[in-house]
C-alpha positions as protocol buffer text, in pm:
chain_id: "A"
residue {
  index: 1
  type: UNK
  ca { x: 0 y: 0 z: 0 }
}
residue {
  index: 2
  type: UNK
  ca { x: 121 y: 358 z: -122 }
}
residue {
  index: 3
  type: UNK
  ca { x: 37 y: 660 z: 37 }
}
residue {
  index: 4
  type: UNK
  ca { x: 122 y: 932 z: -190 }
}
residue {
  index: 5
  type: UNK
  ca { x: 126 y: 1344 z: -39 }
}
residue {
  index: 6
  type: UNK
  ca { x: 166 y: 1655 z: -168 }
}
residue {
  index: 7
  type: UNK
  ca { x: 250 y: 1931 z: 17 }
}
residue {
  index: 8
  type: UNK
  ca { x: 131 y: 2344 z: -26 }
}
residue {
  index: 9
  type: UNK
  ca { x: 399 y: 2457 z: 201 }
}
residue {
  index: 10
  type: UNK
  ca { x: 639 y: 2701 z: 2 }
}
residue {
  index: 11
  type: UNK
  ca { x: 975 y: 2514 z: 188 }
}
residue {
  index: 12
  type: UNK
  ca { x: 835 y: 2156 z: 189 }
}
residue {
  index: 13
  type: UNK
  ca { x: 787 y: 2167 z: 560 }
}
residue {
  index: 14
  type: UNK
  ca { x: 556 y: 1947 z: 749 }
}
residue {
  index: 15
  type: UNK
  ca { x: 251 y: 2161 z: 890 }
}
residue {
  index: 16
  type: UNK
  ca { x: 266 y: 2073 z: 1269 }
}
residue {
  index: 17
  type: UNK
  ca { x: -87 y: 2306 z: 1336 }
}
residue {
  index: 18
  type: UNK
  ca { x: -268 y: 2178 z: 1634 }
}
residue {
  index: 19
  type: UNK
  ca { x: -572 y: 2277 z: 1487 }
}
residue {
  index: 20
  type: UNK
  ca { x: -583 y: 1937 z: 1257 }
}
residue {
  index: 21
  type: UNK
  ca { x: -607 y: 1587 z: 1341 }
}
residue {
  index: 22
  type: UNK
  ca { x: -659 y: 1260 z: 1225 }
}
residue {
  index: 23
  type: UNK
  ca { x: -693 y: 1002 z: 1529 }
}
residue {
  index: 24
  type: UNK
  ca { x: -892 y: 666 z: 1591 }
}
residue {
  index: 25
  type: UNK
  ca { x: -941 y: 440 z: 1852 }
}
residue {
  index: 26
  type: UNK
  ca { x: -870 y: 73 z: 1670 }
}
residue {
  index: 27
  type: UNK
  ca { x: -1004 y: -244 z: 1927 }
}
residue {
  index: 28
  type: UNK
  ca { x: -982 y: -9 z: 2219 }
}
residue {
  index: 29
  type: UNK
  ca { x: -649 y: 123 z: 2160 }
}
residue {
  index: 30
  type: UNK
  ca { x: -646 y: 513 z: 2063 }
}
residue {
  index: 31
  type: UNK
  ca { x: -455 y: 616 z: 1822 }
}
residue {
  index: 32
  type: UNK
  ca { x: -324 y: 955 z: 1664 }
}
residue {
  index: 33
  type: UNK
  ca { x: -156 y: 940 z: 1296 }
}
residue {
  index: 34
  type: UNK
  ca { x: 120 y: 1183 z: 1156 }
}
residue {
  index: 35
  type: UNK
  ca { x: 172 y: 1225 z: 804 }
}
residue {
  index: 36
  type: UNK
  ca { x: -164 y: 1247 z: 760 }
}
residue {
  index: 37
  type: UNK
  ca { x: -294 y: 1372 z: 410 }
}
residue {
  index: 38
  type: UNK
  ca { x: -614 y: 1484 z: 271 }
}
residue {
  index: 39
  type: UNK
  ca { x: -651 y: 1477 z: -86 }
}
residue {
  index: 40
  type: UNK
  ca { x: -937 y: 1507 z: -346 }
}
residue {
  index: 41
  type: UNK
  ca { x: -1026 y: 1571 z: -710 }
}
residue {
  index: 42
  type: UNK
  ca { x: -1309 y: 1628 z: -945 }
}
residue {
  index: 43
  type: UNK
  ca { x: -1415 y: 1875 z: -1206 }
}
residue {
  index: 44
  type: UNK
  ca { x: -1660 y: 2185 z: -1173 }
}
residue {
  index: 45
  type: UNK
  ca { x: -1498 y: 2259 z: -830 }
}
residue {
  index: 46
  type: UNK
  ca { x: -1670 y: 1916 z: -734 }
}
residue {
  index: 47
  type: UNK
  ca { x: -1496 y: 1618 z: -547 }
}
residue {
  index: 48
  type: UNK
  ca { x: -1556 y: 1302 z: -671 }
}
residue {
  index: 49
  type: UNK
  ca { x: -1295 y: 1133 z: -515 }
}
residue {
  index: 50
  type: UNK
  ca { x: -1142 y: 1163 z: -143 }
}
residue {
  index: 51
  type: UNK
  ca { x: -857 y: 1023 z: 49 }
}
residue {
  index: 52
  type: UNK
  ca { x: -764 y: 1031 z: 366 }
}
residue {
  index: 53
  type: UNK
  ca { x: -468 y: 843 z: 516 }
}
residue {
  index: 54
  type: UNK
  ca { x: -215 y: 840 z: 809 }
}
residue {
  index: 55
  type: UNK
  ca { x: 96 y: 663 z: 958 }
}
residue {
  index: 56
  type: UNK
  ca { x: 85 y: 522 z: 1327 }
}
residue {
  index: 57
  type: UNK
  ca { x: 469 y: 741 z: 1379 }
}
residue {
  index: 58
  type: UNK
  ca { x: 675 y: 962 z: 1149 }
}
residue {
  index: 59
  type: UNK
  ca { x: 756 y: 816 z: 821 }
}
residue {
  index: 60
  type: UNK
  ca { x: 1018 y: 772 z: 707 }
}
residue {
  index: 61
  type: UNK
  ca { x: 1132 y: 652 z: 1058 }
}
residue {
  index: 62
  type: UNK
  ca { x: 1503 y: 653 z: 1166 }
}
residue {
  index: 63
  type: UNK
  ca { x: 1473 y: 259 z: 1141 }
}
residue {
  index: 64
  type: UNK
  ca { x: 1396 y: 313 z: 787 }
}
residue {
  index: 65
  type: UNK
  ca { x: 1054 y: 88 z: 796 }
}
residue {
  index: 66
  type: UNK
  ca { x: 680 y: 164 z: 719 }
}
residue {
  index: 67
  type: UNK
  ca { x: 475 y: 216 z: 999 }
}
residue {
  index: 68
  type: UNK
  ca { x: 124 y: 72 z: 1021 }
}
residue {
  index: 69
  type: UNK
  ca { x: -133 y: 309 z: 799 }
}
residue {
  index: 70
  type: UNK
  ca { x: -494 y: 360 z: 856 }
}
residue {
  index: 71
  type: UNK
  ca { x: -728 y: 547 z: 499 }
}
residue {
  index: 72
  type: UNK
  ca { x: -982 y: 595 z: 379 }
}
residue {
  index: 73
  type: UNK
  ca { x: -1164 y: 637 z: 7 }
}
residue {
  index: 74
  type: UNK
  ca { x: -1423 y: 785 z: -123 }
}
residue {
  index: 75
  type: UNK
  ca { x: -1525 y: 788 z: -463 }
}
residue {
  index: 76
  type: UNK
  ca { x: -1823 y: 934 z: -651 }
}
residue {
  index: 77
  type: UNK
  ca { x: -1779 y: 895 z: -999 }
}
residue {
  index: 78
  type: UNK
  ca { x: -1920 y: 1206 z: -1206 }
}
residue {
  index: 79
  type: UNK
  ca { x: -2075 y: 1254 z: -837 }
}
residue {
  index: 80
  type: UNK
  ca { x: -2008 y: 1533 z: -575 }
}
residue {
  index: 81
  type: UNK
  ca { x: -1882 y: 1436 z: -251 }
}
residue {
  index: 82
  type: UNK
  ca { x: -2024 y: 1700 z: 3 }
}
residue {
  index: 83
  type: UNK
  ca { x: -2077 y: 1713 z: 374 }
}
residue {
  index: 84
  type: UNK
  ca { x: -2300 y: 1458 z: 457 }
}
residue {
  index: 85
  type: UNK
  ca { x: -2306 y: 1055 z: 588 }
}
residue {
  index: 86
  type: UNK
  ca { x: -2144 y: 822 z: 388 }
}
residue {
  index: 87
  type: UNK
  ca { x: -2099 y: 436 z: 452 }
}
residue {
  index: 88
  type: UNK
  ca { x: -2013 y: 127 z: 270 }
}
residue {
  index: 89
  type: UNK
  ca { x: -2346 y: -48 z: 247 }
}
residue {
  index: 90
  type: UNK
  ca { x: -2464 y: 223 z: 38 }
}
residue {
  index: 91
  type: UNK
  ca { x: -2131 y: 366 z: -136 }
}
residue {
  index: 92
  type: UNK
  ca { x: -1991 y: 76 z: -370 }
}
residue {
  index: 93
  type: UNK
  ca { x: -1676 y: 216 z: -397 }
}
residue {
  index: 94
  type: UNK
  ca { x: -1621 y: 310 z: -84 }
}
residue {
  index: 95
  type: UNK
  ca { x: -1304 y: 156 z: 112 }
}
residue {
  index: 96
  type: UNK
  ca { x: -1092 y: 175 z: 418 }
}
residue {
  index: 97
  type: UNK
  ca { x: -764 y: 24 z: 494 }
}
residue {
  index: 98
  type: UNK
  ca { x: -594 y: -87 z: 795 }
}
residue {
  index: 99
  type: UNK
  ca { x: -222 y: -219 z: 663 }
}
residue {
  index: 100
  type: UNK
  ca { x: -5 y: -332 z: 945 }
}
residue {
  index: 101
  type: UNK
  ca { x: 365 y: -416 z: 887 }
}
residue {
  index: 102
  type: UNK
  ca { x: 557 y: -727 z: 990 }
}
residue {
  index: 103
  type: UNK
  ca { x: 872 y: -913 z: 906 }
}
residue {
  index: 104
  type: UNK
  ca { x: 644 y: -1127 z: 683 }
}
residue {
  index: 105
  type: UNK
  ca { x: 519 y: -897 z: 528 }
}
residue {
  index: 106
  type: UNK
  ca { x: 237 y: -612 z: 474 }
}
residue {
  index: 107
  type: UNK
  ca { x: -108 y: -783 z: 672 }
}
residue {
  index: 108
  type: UNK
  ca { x: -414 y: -621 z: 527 }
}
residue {
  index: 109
  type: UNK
  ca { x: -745 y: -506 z: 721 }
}
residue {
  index: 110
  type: UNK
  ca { x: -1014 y: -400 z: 499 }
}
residue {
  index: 111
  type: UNK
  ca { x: -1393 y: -329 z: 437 }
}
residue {
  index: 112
  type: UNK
  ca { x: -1357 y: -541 z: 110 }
}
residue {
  index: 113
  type: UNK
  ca { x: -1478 y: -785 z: 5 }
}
residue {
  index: 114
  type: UNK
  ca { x: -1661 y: -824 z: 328 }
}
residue {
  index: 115
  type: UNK
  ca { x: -2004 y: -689 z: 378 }
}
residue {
  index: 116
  type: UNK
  ca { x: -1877 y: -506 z: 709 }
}
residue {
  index: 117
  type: UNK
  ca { x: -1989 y: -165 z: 761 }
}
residue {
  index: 118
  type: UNK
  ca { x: -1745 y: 144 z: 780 }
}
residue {
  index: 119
  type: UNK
  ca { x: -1901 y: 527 z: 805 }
}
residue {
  index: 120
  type: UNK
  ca { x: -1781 y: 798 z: 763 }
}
residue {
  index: 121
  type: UNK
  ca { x: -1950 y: 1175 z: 816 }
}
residue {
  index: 122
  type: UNK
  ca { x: -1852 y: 1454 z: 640 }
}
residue {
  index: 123
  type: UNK
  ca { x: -1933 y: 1744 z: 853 }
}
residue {
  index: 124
  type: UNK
  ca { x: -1740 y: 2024 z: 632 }
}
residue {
  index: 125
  type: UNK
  ca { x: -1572 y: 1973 z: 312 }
}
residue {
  index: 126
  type: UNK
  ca { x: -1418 y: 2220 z: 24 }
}
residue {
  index: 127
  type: UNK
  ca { x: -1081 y: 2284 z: -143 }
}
residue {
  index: 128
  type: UNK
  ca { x: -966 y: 2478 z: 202 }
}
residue {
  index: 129
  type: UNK
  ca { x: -1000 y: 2136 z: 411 }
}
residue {
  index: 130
  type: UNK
  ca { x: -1221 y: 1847 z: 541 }
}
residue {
  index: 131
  type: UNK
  ca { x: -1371 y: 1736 z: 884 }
}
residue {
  index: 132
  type: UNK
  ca { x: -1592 y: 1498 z: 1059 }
}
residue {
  index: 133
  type: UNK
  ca { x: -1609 y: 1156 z: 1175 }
}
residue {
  index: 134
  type: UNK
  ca { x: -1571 y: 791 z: 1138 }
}
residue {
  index: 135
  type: UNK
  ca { x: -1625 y: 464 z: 1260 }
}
residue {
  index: 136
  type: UNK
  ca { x: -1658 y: 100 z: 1143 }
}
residue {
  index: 137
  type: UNK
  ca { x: -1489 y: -270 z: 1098 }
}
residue {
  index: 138
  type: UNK
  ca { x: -1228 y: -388 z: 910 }
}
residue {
  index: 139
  type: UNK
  ca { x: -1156 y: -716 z: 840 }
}
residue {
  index: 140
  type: UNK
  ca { x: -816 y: -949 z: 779 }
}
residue {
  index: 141
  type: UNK
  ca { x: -816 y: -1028 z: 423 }
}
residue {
  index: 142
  type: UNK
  ca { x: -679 y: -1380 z: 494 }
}
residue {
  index: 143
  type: UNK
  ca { x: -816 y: -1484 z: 839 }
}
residue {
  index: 144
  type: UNK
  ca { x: -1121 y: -1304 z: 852 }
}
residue {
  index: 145
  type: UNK
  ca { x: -1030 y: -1122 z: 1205 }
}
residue {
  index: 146
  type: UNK
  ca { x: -1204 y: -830 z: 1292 }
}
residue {
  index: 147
  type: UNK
  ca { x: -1086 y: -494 z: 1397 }
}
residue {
  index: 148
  type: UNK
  ca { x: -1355 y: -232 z: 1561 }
}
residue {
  index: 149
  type: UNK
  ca { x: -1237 y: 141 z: 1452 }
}
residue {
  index: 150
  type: UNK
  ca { x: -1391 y: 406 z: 1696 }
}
residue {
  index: 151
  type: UNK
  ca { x: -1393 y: 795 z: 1862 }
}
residue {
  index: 152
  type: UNK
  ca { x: -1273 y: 812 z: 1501 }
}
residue {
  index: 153
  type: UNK
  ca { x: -1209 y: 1227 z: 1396 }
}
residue {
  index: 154
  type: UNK
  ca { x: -1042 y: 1410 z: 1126 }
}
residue {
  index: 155
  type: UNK
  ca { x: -949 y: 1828 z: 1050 }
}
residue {
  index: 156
  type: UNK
  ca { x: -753 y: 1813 z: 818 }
}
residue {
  index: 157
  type: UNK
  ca { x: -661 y: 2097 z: 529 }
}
residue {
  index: 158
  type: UNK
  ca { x: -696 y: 2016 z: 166 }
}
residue {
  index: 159
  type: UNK
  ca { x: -338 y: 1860 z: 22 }
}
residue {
  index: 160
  type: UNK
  ca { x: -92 y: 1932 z: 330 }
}
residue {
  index: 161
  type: UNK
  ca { x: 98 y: 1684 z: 520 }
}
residue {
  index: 162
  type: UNK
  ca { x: -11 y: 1695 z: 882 }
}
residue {
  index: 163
  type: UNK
  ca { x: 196 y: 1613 z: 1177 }
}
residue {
  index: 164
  type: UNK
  ca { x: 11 y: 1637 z: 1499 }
}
């Protein structure tokens, strides 16, 4: 999994604002991400596609490995995403992601292909930034395990990299 950010600041600088968040609570344990990135696009000044992603510690880290990532997607074809409830029982291509990183290998949590439910509200959303809420489960591609995501919150601005 590939988390791709761009960045508005002039020098390239993470923005370190305490203003914006991105944090979860994942089976009870709560959680804050850093490198956390909102991005979007669509025509007409419409999104019809959102992303929202985060690192469990500074990446790159000093050890020089990928720390576990939590995201999010989106995506409204043609559509307009505005604020509003979203979840994947009615949004077909709507996703989120849980990847956590072993020796072995990348292990994958996700809301597909299982019929789990993941929300997400959309309280305020435009081409300055994005925030609201989200909660759901995610599911172990290969063994089926469940994880609960909770108390989950976003403020993010539109294409910065956050660090909390």
């Amino acid at each position: 999994m590939i988390f791709s950010a761009c960045s508005s600041d002039d020098n390239g600088s993470d923005n370190n604002n305490s203003d914006y968040y991105f944090k979860a609570t994942l089976n009870g344990r709560a959680m804050t991400f850093y490198n956390v990135n909102f991005q979007g696009s669509g025509d007409d000044n419409r999104f019809s596609h959102i992303t929202i992603a985060g690192f469990e510690d500074h990446y790159p880290t000093a050890q020089g490995t990928v720390p576990n990532s939590l995201d999010f997607e989106i995506w409204r074809t043609g559509g307009d995403i505005k604020a509003g409830n979203y979840s994947t029982s009615t949004e077909p291509e709507m996703v989120s992601r849980y990847a956590v990183q072993t020796s072995n290998g990348t292990i994958v949590y996700s809301t597909q292909p299982f019929n789990d439910i993941f929300t997400v509200k959309i309280e305020s959303i435009s081409k300055n930034g994005i925030k609201g809420t989200f909660s759901g489960k995610l599911r172990n591609l290969e063994s089926g395990k469940a994880i609960e995501v909770t108390e989950g919150s976003f403020n993010l601005p539109y294409e910065d990299i956050i660090n909390p």
